[in-house]
């Protein structure tokens, strides 16, 4: 059953598919402390659904497994940014059709396949940046990769440039082995961050992050951060 699911995921265009249980994520306490420190800025929705993020059973009662999926957006150009003739620099992932739309169709298809495997009593929900799951924690526990000091997931095979998505389901599947952290003594991400948003290893202050300032706030970057 698990092998059939993973094969179907690859056929649909996902680059990796791993399984973990629907148990509470290990980083639940760290996430709650992060919220308490107001490091999420004005992303109030993170607080509103915090209870679900630390307990997958509140997302889908009776959930047994979480199917964690990775889709690479690696391109041939070695730089993580390109220059647009009129708009300056554009992030690599923004060069393509909105990944939410692209992955949604694949996830709907794969979720239907999961429900067929489990039978009539199986219930499943899919998410791509849209659900209250601590997806990086779950992805590491499923073996997709490890959470680096920059707080993002790193796949040893696919690298950093991956989209994460999940299917939480009442179907019980054999979990994969978790991935170990491989950062070692490296601190290159802390040094590279242009706004010092990575305040310490594995700690991010979203209020300083360019992505937060330009996407979540939909506003201009403060002069001191330009």
PDB file of C-alpha atoms in Angstrom, residues 31-223:
ATOM      1  CA  UNK A  31       6.560  27.279  18.183  1.00  0.00           C
ATOM      2  CA  UNK A  32       4.493  28.450  21.155  1.00  0.00           C
ATOM      3  CA  UNK A  33       7.501  30.316  22.590  1.00  0.00           C
ATOM      4  CA  UNK A  34       8.072  31.919  19.193  1.00  0.00           C
ATOM      5  CA  UNK A  35       4.506  33.194  19.185  1.00  0.00           C
ATOM      6  CA  UNK A  36       4.787  34.422  22.760  1.00  0.00           C
ATOM      7  CA  UNK A  37       7.843  36.457  21.743  1.00  0.00           C
ATOM      8  CA  UNK A  38       5.807  38.099  18.956  1.00  0.00           C
ATOM      9  CA  UNK A  39       8.345  36.952  16.371  1.00  0.00           C
ATOM     10  CA  UNK A  40       5.512  36.240  13.943  1.00  0.00           C
ATOM     11  CA  UNK A  41       4.789  39.968  13.599  1.00  0.00           C
ATOM     12  CA  UNK A  42       1.325  40.709  12.246  1.00  0.00           C
ATOM     13  CA  UNK A  43       0.619  37.176  11.047  1.00  0.00           C
ATOM     14  CA  UNK A  44      -2.262  36.850  13.496  1.00  0.00           C
ATOM     15  CA  UNK A  45      -3.594  33.727  11.791  1.00  0.00           C
ATOM     16  CA  UNK A  46      -0.665  31.802  13.262  1.00  0.00           C
ATOM     17  CA  UNK A  47      -2.007  32.532  16.730  1.00  0.00           C
ATOM     18  CA  UNK A  48      -5.622  31.871  15.819  1.00  0.00           C
ATOM     19  CA  UNK A  49      -4.973  28.289  14.784  1.00  0.00           C
ATOM     20  CA  UNK A  50      -2.011  27.561  17.074  1.00  0.00           C
ATOM     21  CA  UNK A  51      -3.898  24.804  18.900  1.00  0.00           C
ATOM     22  CA  UNK A  52      -4.316  22.887  15.660  1.00  0.00           C
ATOM     23  CA  UNK A  53      -0.696  23.355  14.640  1.00  0.00           C
ATOM     24  CA  UNK A  54       0.539  21.632  17.776  1.00  0.00           C
ATOM     25  CA  UNK A  55      -2.059  18.842  17.628  1.00  0.00           C
ATOM     26  CA  UNK A  56      -2.860  17.247  14.242  1.00  0.00           C
ATOM     27  CA  UNK A  57      -5.831  15.478  15.833  1.00  0.00           C
ATOM     28  CA  UNK A  58      -7.539  18.867  15.990  1.00  0.00           C
ATOM     29  CA  UNK A  59      -7.019  19.233  12.261  1.00  0.00           C
ATOM     30  CA  UNK A  60      -8.466  15.815  11.424  1.00  0.00           C
ATOM     31  CA  UNK A  61      -9.897  13.756  14.311  1.00  0.00           C
ATOM     32  CA  UNK A  62      -8.753  10.170  14.098  1.00  0.00           C
ATOM     33  CA  UNK A  63      -5.775  10.990  11.880  1.00  0.00           C
ATOM     34  CA  UNK A  64      -3.157   8.250  11.801  1.00  0.00           C
ATOM     35  CA  UNK A  65      -0.626   9.419   9.225  1.00  0.00           C
ATOM     36  CA  UNK A  66       0.744  12.484   7.486  1.00  0.00           C
ATOM     37  CA  UNK A  67       2.015  12.086   3.938  1.00  0.00           C
ATOM     38  CA  UNK A  68       4.775  14.655   3.418  1.00  0.00           C
ATOM     39  CA  UNK A  69       5.649  15.652  -0.133  1.00  0.00           C
ATOM     40  CA  UNK A  70       8.466  17.644  -1.707  1.00  0.00           C
ATOM     41  CA  UNK A  71       8.452  19.274  -5.130  1.00  0.00           C
ATOM     42  CA  UNK A  72      11.664  20.784  -6.453  1.00  0.00           C
ATOM     43  CA  UNK A  73      11.756  24.164  -8.169  1.00  0.00           C
ATOM     44  CA  UNK A  74      15.471  23.962  -8.866  1.00  0.00           C
ATOM     45  CA  UNK A  75      16.395  25.592 -12.177  1.00  0.00           C
ATOM     46  CA  UNK A  76      19.548  25.577 -14.233  1.00  0.00           C
ATOM     47  CA  UNK A  77      20.524  29.126 -13.266  1.00  0.00           C
ATOM     48  CA  UNK A  78      22.913  28.845 -10.289  1.00  0.00           C
ATOM     49  CA  UNK A  79      21.730  32.020  -8.587  1.00  0.00           C
ATOM     50  CA  UNK A  80      18.652  31.988  -6.355  1.00  0.00           C
ATOM     51  CA  UNK A  81      17.449  35.175  -8.030  1.00  0.00           C
ATOM     52  CA  UNK A  82      17.086  36.478 -11.559  1.00  0.00           C
ATOM     53  CA  UNK A  83      16.960  39.994 -12.893  1.00  0.00           C
ATOM     54  CA  UNK A  84      13.685  41.139 -14.411  1.00  0.00           C
ATOM     55  CA  UNK A  85      14.139  43.930 -16.988  1.00  0.00           C
ATOM     56  CA  UNK A  86      11.732  46.256 -15.193  1.00  0.00           C
ATOM     57  CA  UNK A  87      11.297  44.954 -11.663  1.00  0.00           C
ATOM     58  CA  UNK A  88      14.783  44.115 -10.444  1.00  0.00           C
ATOM     59  CA  UNK A  89      15.365  40.810  -8.704  1.00  0.00           C
ATOM     60  CA  UNK A  90      12.765  38.051  -8.647  1.00  0.00           C
ATOM     61  CA  UNK A  91      12.843  35.037  -6.350  1.00  0.00           C
ATOM     62  CA  UNK A  92      13.373  31.709  -8.095  1.00  0.00           C
ATOM     63  CA  UNK A  93      10.007  30.242  -7.086  1.00  0.00           C
ATOM     64  CA  UNK A  94       8.145  33.334  -8.359  1.00  0.00           C
ATOM     65  CA  UNK A  95       9.325  32.723 -11.929  1.00  0.00           C
ATOM     66  CA  UNK A  96       6.725  30.014 -12.444  1.00  0.00           C
ATOM     67  CA  UNK A  97       2.954  29.538 -12.306  1.00  0.00           C
ATOM     68  CA  UNK A  98       1.688  29.907  -8.735  1.00  0.00           C
ATOM     69  CA  UNK A  99       2.763  26.699  -7.017  1.00  0.00           C
ATOM     70  CA  UNK A 100      -0.409  26.652  -4.909  1.00  0.00           C
ATOM     71  CA  UNK A 101      -2.430  26.160  -8.085  1.00  0.00           C
ATOM     72  CA  UNK A 102      -0.023  23.659  -9.621  1.00  0.00           C
ATOM     73  CA  UNK A 103       0.262  21.471  -6.533  1.00  0.00           C
ATOM     74  CA  UNK A 104      -3.430  21.691  -5.673  1.00  0.00           C
ATOM     75  CA  UNK A 105      -4.401  19.578  -8.674  1.00  0.00           C
ATOM     76  CA  UNK A 106      -1.735  16.985  -7.913  1.00  0.00           C
ATOM     77  CA  UNK A 107      -2.763  16.848  -4.253  1.00  0.00           C
ATOM     78  CA  UNK A 108      -6.439  16.408  -5.082  1.00  0.00           C
ATOM     79  CA  UNK A 109      -5.514  13.486  -7.307  1.00  0.00           C
ATOM     80  CA  UNK A 110      -3.220  11.883  -4.747  1.00  0.00           C
ATOM     81  CA  UNK A 111      -5.738  12.389  -1.926  1.00  0.00           C
ATOM     82  CA  UNK A 112      -8.333  10.554  -3.975  1.00  0.00           C
ATOM     83  CA  UNK A 113      -5.848   7.728  -4.432  1.00  0.00           C
ATOM     84  CA  UNK A 114      -5.214   7.598  -0.658  1.00  0.00           C
ATOM     85  CA  UNK A 115      -8.927   7.373   0.033  1.00  0.00           C
ATOM     86  CA  UNK A 116      -9.262   4.555  -2.490  1.00  0.00           C
ATOM     87  CA  UNK A 117      -6.456   2.654  -0.774  1.00  0.00           C
ATOM     88  CA  UNK A 118      -8.080   3.071   2.613  1.00  0.00           C
ATOM     89  CA  UNK A 119     -11.646   2.380   1.596  1.00  0.00           C
ATOM     90  CA  UNK A 120     -14.947   4.053   2.360  1.00  0.00           C
ATOM     91  CA  UNK A 121     -14.117   4.938   5.961  1.00  0.00           C
ATOM     92  CA  UNK A 122     -10.935   6.811   5.096  1.00  0.00           C
ATOM     93  CA  UNK A 123     -10.874  10.586   5.485  1.00  0.00           C
ATOM     94  CA  UNK A 124      -8.023  12.780   4.230  1.00  0.00           C
ATOM     95  CA  UNK A 125      -7.213  16.489   3.918  1.00  0.00           C
ATOM     96  CA  UNK A 126      -4.522  18.038   1.728  1.00  0.00           C
ATOM     97  CA  UNK A 127      -2.620  21.286   2.245  1.00  0.00           C
ATOM     98  CA  UNK A 128      -0.028  23.389   0.460  1.00  0.00           C
ATOM     99  CA  UNK A 129       0.782  26.346   2.729  1.00  0.00           C
ATOM    100  CA  UNK A 130      -2.902  26.454   3.584  1.00  0.00           C
ATOM    101  CA  UNK A 131      -3.354  24.228   6.622  1.00  0.00           C
ATOM    102  CA  UNK A 132      -2.523  24.461  10.324  1.00  0.00           C
ATOM    103  CA  UNK A 133       0.362  21.987  10.326  1.00  0.00           C
ATOM    104  CA  UNK A 134       3.962  22.510  11.439  1.00  0.00           C
ATOM    105  CA  UNK A 135       5.039  21.141   8.096  1.00  0.00           C
ATOM    106  CA  UNK A 136       8.804  21.431   8.445  1.00  0.00           C
ATOM    107  CA  UNK A 137       8.746  19.514  11.718  1.00  0.00           C
ATOM    108  CA  UNK A 138       6.586  16.801  10.159  1.00  0.00           C
ATOM    109  CA  UNK A 139       8.739  16.723   7.016  1.00  0.00           C
ATOM    110  CA  UNK A 140      11.898  16.137   9.068  1.00  0.00           C
ATOM    111  CA  UNK A 141      10.158  13.430  11.084  1.00  0.00           C
ATOM    112  CA  UNK A 142       9.082  11.812   7.819  1.00  0.00           C
ATOM    113  CA  UNK A 143      12.644  11.894   6.485  1.00  0.00           C
ATOM    114  CA  UNK A 144      12.182  14.419   3.673  1.00  0.00           C
ATOM    115  CA  UNK A 145      15.026  16.523   4.997  1.00  0.00           C
ATOM    116  CA  UNK A 146      16.218  18.383   8.072  1.00  0.00           C
ATOM    117  CA  UNK A 147      15.411  21.826   9.437  1.00  0.00           C
ATOM    118  CA  UNK A 148      18.539  23.942   9.090  1.00  0.00           C
ATOM    119  CA  UNK A 149      19.733  26.808  11.236  1.00  0.00           C
ATOM    120  CA  UNK A 150      17.837  29.151   8.899  1.00  0.00           C
ATOM    121  CA  UNK A 151      14.632  27.312  10.010  1.00  0.00           C
ATOM    122  CA  UNK A 152      13.866  25.995   6.516  1.00  0.00           C
ATOM    123  CA  UNK A 153      13.907  22.389   5.382  1.00  0.00           C
ATOM    124  CA  UNK A 154      16.981  21.085   3.568  1.00  0.00           C
ATOM    125  CA  UNK A 155      16.740  17.920   1.518  1.00  0.00           C
ATOM    126  CA  UNK A 156      20.067  16.162   1.126  1.00  0.00           C
ATOM    127  CA  UNK A 157      18.973  15.114  -2.374  1.00  0.00           C
ATOM    128  CA  UNK A 158      16.885  18.091  -3.546  1.00  0.00           C
ATOM    129  CA  UNK A 159      18.508  20.956  -1.632  1.00  0.00           C
ATOM    130  CA  UNK A 160      16.707  24.031  -0.302  1.00  0.00           C
ATOM    131  CA  UNK A 161      14.533  24.869  -3.298  1.00  0.00           C
ATOM    132  CA  UNK A 162      11.536  22.678  -2.575  1.00  0.00           C
ATOM    133  CA  UNK A 163       7.833  23.241  -2.023  1.00  0.00           C
ATOM    134  CA  UNK A 164       6.306  21.274   0.837  1.00  0.00           C
ATOM    135  CA  UNK A 165       2.774  19.895   0.887  1.00  0.00           C
ATOM    136  CA  UNK A 166       0.936  17.371   3.034  1.00  0.00           C
ATOM    137  CA  UNK A 167      -1.959  14.965   3.184  1.00  0.00           C
ATOM    138  CA  UNK A 168      -3.219  14.158   6.666  1.00  0.00           C
ATOM    139  CA  UNK A 169      -5.274  10.989   6.700  1.00  0.00           C
ATOM    140  CA  UNK A 170      -7.055   8.481   8.915  1.00  0.00           C
ATOM    141  CA  UNK A 171      -5.355   5.726   6.905  1.00  0.00           C
ATOM    142  CA  UNK A 172      -2.534   4.182   8.926  1.00  0.00           C
ATOM    143  CA  UNK A 173       0.669   3.887   6.925  1.00  0.00           C
ATOM    144  CA  UNK A 174       4.103   2.678   7.944  1.00  0.00           C
ATOM    145  CA  UNK A 175       6.188   5.733   8.906  1.00  0.00           C
ATOM    146  CA  UNK A 176       9.598   6.436   7.425  1.00  0.00           C
ATOM    147  CA  UNK A 177      12.700   7.054   9.497  1.00  0.00           C
ATOM    148  CA  UNK A 178      13.284  10.688  10.514  1.00  0.00           C
ATOM    149  CA  UNK A 179      16.171  12.693   9.109  1.00  0.00           C
ATOM    150  CA  UNK A 180      18.999  13.895  11.362  1.00  0.00           C
ATOM    151  CA  UNK A 181      20.301  17.438  11.370  1.00  0.00           C
ATOM    152  CA  UNK A 182      23.466  17.833   9.300  1.00  0.00           C
ATOM    153  CA  UNK A 183      24.275  21.516   9.851  1.00  0.00           C
ATOM    154  CA  UNK A 184      27.220  20.780  12.106  1.00  0.00           C
ATOM    155  CA  UNK A 185      29.204  23.929  12.884  1.00  0.00           C
ATOM    156  CA  UNK A 186      28.180  25.703   9.660  1.00  0.00           C
ATOM    157  CA  UNK A 187      26.687  29.192  10.113  1.00  0.00           C
ATOM    158  CA  UNK A 188      26.716  30.400   6.501  1.00  0.00           C
ATOM    159  CA  UNK A 189      22.971  31.096   6.494  1.00  0.00           C
ATOM    160  CA  UNK A 190      23.263  33.385   9.524  1.00  0.00           C
ATOM    161  CA  UNK A 191      26.079  35.296   7.858  1.00  0.00           C
ATOM    162  CA  UNK A 192      24.273  35.525   4.515  1.00  0.00           C
ATOM    163  CA  UNK A 193      20.945  36.843   5.820  1.00  0.00           C
ATOM    164  CA  UNK A 194      20.907  40.508   4.705  1.00  0.00           C
ATOM    165  CA  UNK A 195      18.600  41.721   7.504  1.00  0.00           C
ATOM    166  CA  UNK A 196      19.844  39.540  10.382  1.00  0.00           C
ATOM    167  CA  UNK A 197      16.426  37.925  10.584  1.00  0.00           C
ATOM    168  CA  UNK A 198      18.091  34.671  11.679  1.00  0.00           C
ATOM    169  CA  UNK A 199      18.803  35.914  15.173  1.00  0.00           C
ATOM    170  CA  UNK A 200      20.461  32.683  16.343  1.00  0.00           C
ATOM    171  CA  UNK A 201      20.731  29.112  15.068  1.00  0.00           C
ATOM    172  CA  UNK A 202      17.205  27.770  14.449  1.00  0.00           C
ATOM    173  CA  UNK A 203      15.625  31.100  15.428  1.00  0.00           C
ATOM    174  CA  UNK A 204      13.952  33.455  12.960  1.00  0.00           C
ATOM    175  CA  UNK A 205      12.426  36.853  13.675  1.00  0.00           C
ATOM    176  CA  UNK A 206       9.890  37.215  10.864  1.00  0.00           C
ATOM    177  CA  UNK A 207       9.585  40.939  11.523  1.00  0.00           C
ATOM    178  CA  UNK A 208      13.065  41.420  10.040  1.00  0.00           C
ATOM    179  CA  UNK A 209      12.589  39.079   7.102  1.00  0.00           C
ATOM    180  CA  UNK A 210      12.348  40.539   3.585  1.00  0.00           C
ATOM    181  CA  UNK A 211       9.864  37.835   2.608  1.00  0.00           C
ATOM    182  CA  UNK A 212       7.586  38.832   5.483  1.00  0.00           C
ATOM    183  CA  UNK A 213       7.912  42.537   4.741  1.00  0.00           C
ATOM    184  CA  UNK A 214       7.222  42.228   1.015  1.00  0.00           C
ATOM    185  CA  UNK A 215       4.684  39.390   0.959  1.00  0.00           C
ATOM    186  CA  UNK A 216       2.919  39.037   4.300  1.00  0.00           C
ATOM    187  CA  UNK A 217       2.693  42.770   4.980  1.00  0.00           C
ATOM    188  CA  UNK A 218       2.130  43.683   1.321  1.00  0.00           C
ATOM    189  CA  UNK A 219       4.029  46.871   2.041  1.00  0.00           C
ATOM    190  CA  UNK A 220       7.322  48.549   1.341  1.00  0.00           C
ATOM    191  CA  UNK A 221      10.613  47.584   2.932  1.00  0.00           C
ATOM    192  CA  UNK A 222      11.791  50.037   5.600  1.00  0.00           C
ATOM    193  CA  UNK A 223      14.645  52.213   4.416  1.00  0.00           C
TER     194      UNK A 223
END
